[in-house]
Amino acid sequence: MMDGFAHTSVMTQEALQLLQPHSGGVYADATLGGGGHTAAILDASAPDGRVVAVDRDPRAVANARTRLAQYGERVRVLHGEFSNLPALLTAAGHSRVDGLVADIGVSSPQLDDAQRGFAFSQLGPLDMRMDTTQGQTALELIAELSESELADVIYRFGEERRSRAIARGIRRALEAGELATTEDLRMAVQRAVGRPPGSKIDPATRTFQALRIAVNRELAELEALMGCLADVLVDDGIAVIISFHSLEDRIVKHFLRGEPRLHVLTKRPLVPGEQEQYDNRRSRSAKLRAAKRVPRAQDDATMEAQA
Ligand SMILES: C[S@@+](CC[C@H](N)C(=O)[O-])C[C@H]1O[C@@H](n2cnc3c(N)ncnc32)[C@H](O)[C@@H]1O
């Protein structure tokens, strides 16, 4: 791992077992992060398997370019959003891939860098953008939304029942000029709903999750990625999707079930083994789902049968 950019990859062995990378194959890593999954696929597909790896975070891209330099031409690292995967693959000279891995969400380096503003446990600006080169920060988004729109965001993306009171509290802090940092947001939520005695979970947890998802349009990105899977996979190509919360897993599950051009390989999601959960706390909420591209010759028949 690069200094200062350490991310422990989740469910790597399970992903490799499903992908079965082979020499000569072409693979996509839609969420490069620290580069662990990409490196594992490159190692498993030596001597000449290739990976096109994408991340919207310029820092992840820069770090991975250094970390993966040893693989030379076998890896292309691109800055971009995975909703744009077909165009990114084309830019890298490929129209389809033999396999794809997407490990959705934020990386440890993003969470751990206070300046990124993702974590309420660290003092930082209210930013939360994965791509720091564009888009609105969390503070700008809060300032733009009405109180009821903010409550809707907190309810939908945080599954937070007390969203109205929280939105009111945040709005009040903003208007009083007391909303600039992660700590200001945490305190605004705490003032609005209190902290149940003995509760280990900070009452701002769901609000932070909701704002992060909204700032990065995470669910729309995931839907767009799912929508292009059948187009970018070769016949019998495999997609492996790892997600970390129920909103994401629901999208993956429903999409895979409803896409006749994909054959679901995981009736139930795979979860990390006991040892991995013990070694890496952050892996505990991971769910892995996989699907195989139905050969194109069968597309019409499959669609007709499902109509
Ligand atoms: C959990 S980390 C991936 C870790 C990686 N699999 C590894 O082994 O190190 C998720 C990464 O996906 C990136 N990401 C999230 N949403 C994205 C999107 N819509 N487009 C491109 N990258 C995205 C984040 O910036 C983050 O670096």
Coordinates of C-alpha atoms and ligand atoms in Angstrom, one line a residue:
M1 CA 0.0 0.0 0.0
M2 CA 1.1 3.6 -0.6
D3 CA 2.0 5.6 2.4
G4 CA -1.0 7.7 3.5
F5 CA -3.3 5.9 1.1
A6 CA -3.9 2.5 2.7
H7 CA -7.2 0.8 1.9
T8 CA -7.7 -2.9 2.8
S9 CA -9.6 -4.5 -0.1
V10 CA -12.7 -6.4 0.8
M11 CA -13.6 -9.9 -0.4
T12 CA -10.8 -10.1 -2.9
Q13 CA -10.6 -13.9 -2.9
E14 CA -14.4 -14.3 -3.5
A15 CA -14.2 -11.7 -6.3
L16 CA -11.3 -13.6 -8.0
Q17 CA -13.0 -16.9 -7.7
L18 CA -16.0 -15.6 -9.5
L19 CA -14.0 -13.6 -12.1
Q20 CA -11.5 -16.3 -12.8
P21 CA -9.1 -13.8 -14.4
H22 CA -7.0 -15.3 -17.2
S23 CA -4.0 -14.2 -19.3
G24 CA -5.2 -12.3 -22.3
G25 CA -8.4 -11.2 -20.6
V26 CA -9.6 -7.6 -20.2
Y27 CA -11.1 -6.5 -17.0
A28 CA -12.7 -3.3 -15.6
D29 CA -12.3 -2.1 -12.0
A30 CA -15.0 0.5 -11.7
T31 CA -13.8 1.6 -8.2
L32 CA -10.0 1.6 -8.2
G33 CA -9.6 3.1 -4.7
G34 CA -6.3 2.0 -3.2
G35 CA -5.8 -0.4 -6.2
G36 CA -6.0 -3.6 -4.3
H37 CA -8.6 -5.3 -6.5
T38 CA -6.9 -4.1 -9.6
A39 CA -3.5 -5.5 -8.5
A40 CA -5.1 -8.8 -7.5
I41 CA -6.7 -9.1 -11.0
L42 CA -3.5 -8.2 -12.7
D43 CA -1.6 -10.8 -10.7
A44 CA -4.1 -13.5 -11.4
S45 CA -4.2 -12.7 -15.1
A46 CA -0.4 -12.6 -15.7
P47 CA 1.4 -12.4 -18.0
D48 CA -0.8 -10.3 -20.2
G49 CA -4.3 -9.8 -18.7
R50 CA -5.3 -6.1 -18.7
V51 CA -7.3 -3.9 -16.4
V52 CA -9.0 -0.6 -17.1
A53 CA -9.4 1.0 -13.6
V54 CA -11.6 4.0 -12.9
D55 CA -12.0 6.3 -9.9
R56 CA -13.7 9.7 -9.6
D57 CA -11.2 10.7 -6.8
P58 CA -8.2 12.4 -8.3
R59 CA -6.1 11.5 -5.2
A60 CA -6.9 7.8 -5.6
V61 CA -6.0 8.0 -9.3
A62 CA -2.7 9.6 -8.6
N63 CA -1.7 7.2 -5.8
A64 CA -2.8 4.1 -7.8
R65 CA -0.8 5.3 -10.9
T66 CA 2.4 5.1 -8.7
R67 CA 1.4 1.9 -7.0
L68 CA 0.5 0.1 -10.2
A69 CA 3.4 1.5 -12.4
Q70 CA 5.1 -1.9 -12.1
Y71 CA 2.4 -3.4 -14.3
G72 CA 3.2 -1.1 -17.2
E73 CA 0.9 -1.2 -20.2
R74 CA -1.3 -3.9 -18.6
V75 CA -3.2 -1.3 -16.6
R76 CA -4.9 1.9 -17.6
V77 CA -5.9 4.2 -14.7
L78 CA -8.6 6.7 -15.6
H79 CA -10.2 9.6 -13.7
G80 CA -14.0 9.5 -14.2
E81 CA -17.3 8.3 -12.9
F82 CA -18.4 4.7 -13.4
S83 CA -21.8 5.9 -14.8
N84 CA -19.6 6.8 -17.8
L85 CA -18.0 3.4 -18.0
P86 CA -18.7 2.6 -21.7
A87 CA -17.0 5.8 -22.8
L88 CA -14.1 5.3 -20.5
L89 CA -13.5 1.8 -21.8
T90 CA -13.7 3.1 -25.4
A91 CA -11.1 5.8 -24.4
A92 CA -8.9 2.9 -23.2
G93 CA -9.3 1.1 -26.5
H94 CA -11.8 -1.6 -25.4
S95 CA -15.5 -1.9 -26.0
R96 CA -16.2 -4.9 -23.8
V97 CA -14.6 -6.7 -20.9
D98 CA -14.3 -10.3 -19.7
G99 CA -15.1 -9.2 -16.1
L100 CA -15.8 -6.2 -13.9
V101 CA -15.5 -5.5 -10.3
A102 CA -17.2 -2.6 -8.5
D103 CA -16.6 -2.1 -4.8
I104 CA -19.1 0.7 -4.1
G105 CA -18.7 3.4 -1.5
V106 CA -16.0 5.4 0.1
S107 CA -12.4 4.2 0.8
S108 CA -10.6 4.2 4.1
P109 CA -8.2 7.1 2.9
Q110 CA -11.3 9.2 2.1
L111 CA -12.9 8.5 5.4
D112 CA -9.7 9.0 7.4
D113 CA -8.6 12.3 5.8
A114 CA -10.3 14.9 8.0
Q115 CA -10.0 17.5 5.2
R116 CA -12.4 15.5 3.0
G117 CA -15.2 16.1 5.6
F118 CA -16.7 12.5 5.4
A119 CA -16.4 11.6 9.1
F120 CA -18.2 13.2 12.0
S121 CA -15.5 11.8 14.3
Q122 CA -12.9 14.2 12.8
L123 CA -12.9 18.0 12.5
G124 CA -13.0 19.1 8.9
P125 CA -14.8 21.2 6.3
L126 CA -18.2 20.2 5.2
D127 CA -17.1 18.9 1.8
M128 CA -17.8 15.2 1.3
R129 CA -17.0 15.2 -2.5
M130 CA -15.3 12.1 -3.7
D131 CA -14.3 14.1 -6.8
T132 CA -12.8 17.2 -5.4
T133 CA -12.4 18.7 -8.9
Q134 CA -16.1 19.3 -9.4
G135 CA -19.6 19.5 -8.0
Q136 CA -21.2 21.0 -4.8
T137 CA -19.8 20.5 -1.4
A138 CA -22.1 19.3 1.4
L139 CA -22.3 22.8 2.7
E140 CA -23.2 24.2 -0.7
L141 CA -25.8 21.5 -1.1
I142 CA -27.3 22.3 2.3
A143 CA -27.4 26.0 1.6
E144 CA -29.2 25.4 -1.7
L145 CA -31.9 23.0 -0.4
S146 CA -35.1 24.2 1.3
E147 CA -35.7 22.8 4.7
S148 CA -38.2 20.2 3.4
E149 CA -35.9 19.2 0.6
L150 CA -33.1 18.7 3.1
A151 CA -35.5 16.6 5.3
D152 CA -36.3 14.5 2.2
V153 CA -32.6 13.8 1.5
I154 CA -32.0 12.8 5.1
Y155 CA -35.0 10.6 5.2
R156 CA -34.4 8.9 1.8
F157 CA -30.6 8.5 1.9
G158 CA -30.2 8.2 5.6
E159 CA -33.4 6.2 6.4
E160 CA -33.6 8.6 9.3
R161 CA -37.0 8.9 10.9
R162 CA -36.3 12.2 12.6
S163 CA -35.4 13.9 9.4
R164 CA -37.7 16.9 9.8
A165 CA -36.4 17.9 13.2
I166 CA -32.8 17.4 12.0
A167 CA -33.4 19.4 8.9
R168 CA -34.8 22.2 11.0
G169 CA -31.8 22.1 13.3
I170 CA -29.3 22.2 10.4
R171 CA -31.2 25.1 8.8
R172 CA -31.1 27.0 12.1
A173 CA -27.4 26.5 12.4
L174 CA -26.8 27.6 8.8
E175 CA -28.8 30.8 9.3
A176 CA -27.0 31.6 12.5
G177 CA -23.7 31.3 10.7
E178 CA -22.8 28.2 12.7
L179 CA -22.4 25.6 10.1
A180 CA -19.0 25.3 8.5
T181 CA -17.4 22.1 9.9
T182 CA -18.2 18.4 10.4
E183 CA -18.4 19.2 14.2
D184 CA -20.9 22.0 13.6
L185 CA -23.1 19.5 11.7
R186 CA -22.8 16.9 14.3
M187 CA -23.7 19.4 17.0
A188 CA -26.7 20.7 15.0
V189 CA -28.1 17.2 14.7
Q190 CA -27.4 16.5 18.4
R191 CA -29.1 19.7 19.5
A192 CA -32.1 18.8 17.3
V193 CA -32.7 15.2 18.5
G194 CA -30.5 14.7 21.5
R195 CA -28.5 11.6 22.2
P196 CA -30.2 8.7 23.7
P197 CA -28.5 7.8 27.0
G198 CA -26.1 4.9 26.6
S199 CA -26.4 4.9 22.8
K200 CA -23.1 4.0 21.1
I201 CA -24.2 5.3 17.7
D202 CA -23.8 9.0 17.2
P203 CA -27.2 10.5 16.3
A204 CA -25.6 12.3 13.3
T205 CA -24.5 9.0 11.6
R206 CA -27.5 8.7 9.3
T207 CA -27.4 12.4 8.4
F208 CA -23.8 12.2 7.4
Q209 CA -24.5 9.1 5.3
A210 CA -27.4 10.9 3.6
L211 CA -25.5 14.0 2.7
R212 CA -22.6 12.0 1.4
I213 CA -24.9 10.0 -0.9
A214 CA -26.6 13.1 -2.1
V215 CA -23.4 15.1 -2.7
N216 CA -21.9 12.3 -4.7
R217 CA -25.3 11.2 -6.4
E218 CA -24.2 7.7 -5.3
L219 CA -27.5 5.9 -6.0
A220 CA -27.9 7.4 -9.5
E221 CA -24.3 6.5 -10.2
L222 CA -24.9 2.9 -9.1
E223 CA -28.1 2.7 -11.2
A224 CA -26.3 3.9 -14.3
L225 CA -23.5 1.4 -13.7
M226 CA -26.0 -1.5 -13.4
G227 CA -27.7 -0.2 -16.5
C228 CA -24.6 -0.6 -18.7
L229 CA -23.3 -4.0 -17.3
A230 CA -24.9 -6.1 -20.0
D231 CA -23.5 -3.9 -22.7
V232 CA -19.9 -3.8 -21.5
L233 CA -19.5 -7.5 -20.7
V234 CA -18.5 -10.1 -23.3
D235 CA -20.7 -13.2 -23.6
D236 CA -20.3 -15.2 -20.4
G237 CA -18.4 -12.2 -18.9
I238 CA -18.8 -11.8 -15.1
A239 CA -19.7 -8.8 -13.0
V240 CA -19.0 -8.7 -9.3
I241 CA -20.6 -5.9 -7.2
I242 CA -19.7 -5.3 -3.6
S243 CA -21.9 -2.9 -1.6
F244 CA -21.9 -1.7 2.0
H245 CA -25.4 -0.6 2.9
S246 CA -29.0 -1.7 2.3
L247 CA -29.9 1.1 -0.1
E248 CA -27.1 0.1 -2.5
D249 CA -27.7 -3.7 -2.1
R250 CA -31.4 -3.2 -2.8
I251 CA -30.5 -1.5 -6.1
V252 CA -28.0 -4.2 -7.1
K253 CA -30.4 -7.0 -6.1
H254 CA -33.4 -5.6 -8.0
F255 CA -31.5 -4.7 -11.0
L256 CA -29.8 -8.1 -11.4
R257 CA -33.2 -9.8 -11.0
G258 CA -34.8 -7.7 -13.6
E259 CA -32.1 -7.8 -16.3
P260 CA -32.8 -10.8 -18.6
R261 CA -29.3 -10.4 -20.3
L262 CA -27.7 -11.2 -17.0
H263 CA -27.8 -14.5 -15.1
V264 CA -27.5 -14.1 -11.4
L265 CA -24.7 -16.3 -9.8
T266 CA -25.4 -15.4 -6.2
K267 CA -28.9 -16.3 -5.1
R268 CA -28.0 -14.8 -1.7
P269 CA -25.3 -12.2 -1.4
L270 CA -21.9 -13.5 -0.3
V271 CA -20.5 -11.9 2.9
P272 CA -16.9 -11.8 4.2
G273 CA -15.7 -14.8 6.1
E274 CA -15.2 -14.7 9.9
Q275 CA -11.5 -14.1 9.6
E276 CA -11.9 -11.1 7.2
Q277 CA -14.6 -9.6 9.4
Y278 CA -12.3 -9.9 12.4
D279 CA -9.3 -8.5 10.6
N280 CA -11.1 -5.6 8.8
R281 CA -14.0 -4.1 10.7
R282 CA -15.1 -2.1 7.7
S283 CA -15.7 -5.4 5.8
R284 CA -18.5 -6.4 8.1
S285 CA -21.3 -4.8 6.2
A286 CA -20.1 -5.9 2.8
K287 CA -22.4 -7.9 0.5
L288 CA -21.2 -9.3 -2.8
R289 CA -23.5 -10.1 -5.7
A290 CA -22.4 -11.5 -9.1
A291 CA -23.9 -12.1 -12.5
K292 CA -22.8 -13.6 -15.8
R293 CA -23.6 -12.1 -19.2
V294 CA -26.0 -14.4 -21.1
P295 CA -24.6 -15.1 -24.6
R296 CA -25.9 -12.5 -27.0
A297 CA -27.3 -15.2 -29.3
Q298 CA -29.8 -15.9 -26.6
D299 CA -30.8 -12.3 -25.9
D300 CA -33.9 -12.3 -28.0
A301 CA -35.1 -15.7 -26.8
T302 CA -34.6 -14.7 -23.2
M303 CA -36.4 -11.4 -23.6
E304 CA -39.3 -13.1 -25.4
A305 CA -39.6 -15.7 -22.6
Q306 CA -39.7 -13.0 -20.0
A307 CA -42.2 -10.8 -21.9
Ligands
LIG1 C1 -14.4 1.1 -1.4 S1 -13.3 2.0 -2.4 C2 -12.6 0.8 -3.5 C3 -11.4 0.1 -3.0 C4 -10.7 -0.7 -4.0 N1 -11.6 -1.8 -4.5 C5 -9.4 -1.3 -3.4 O1 -9.3 -2.6 -3.5 O2 -8.6 -0.6 -2.9 C6 -14.5 2.8 -3.4 C7 -13.8 3.8 -4.4 O3 -14.8 4.0 -5.5 C8 -14.7 5.4 -5.9 N2 -16.0 5.7 -6.4 C9 -17.2 5.7 -5.7 N3 -18.2 6.1 -6.5 C10 -17.7 6.2 -7.8 C11 -18.2 6.6 -9.0 N4 -19.5 6.8 -9.2 N5 -17.3 6.6 -10.1 C12 -16.0 6.3 -9.9 N6 -15.5 6.0 -8.7 C13 -16.3 6.0 -7.7 C14 -14.4 6.1 -4.6 O4 -13.8 7.4 -4.9 C15 -13.4 5.2 -3.9 O5 -12.1 5.4 -4.2

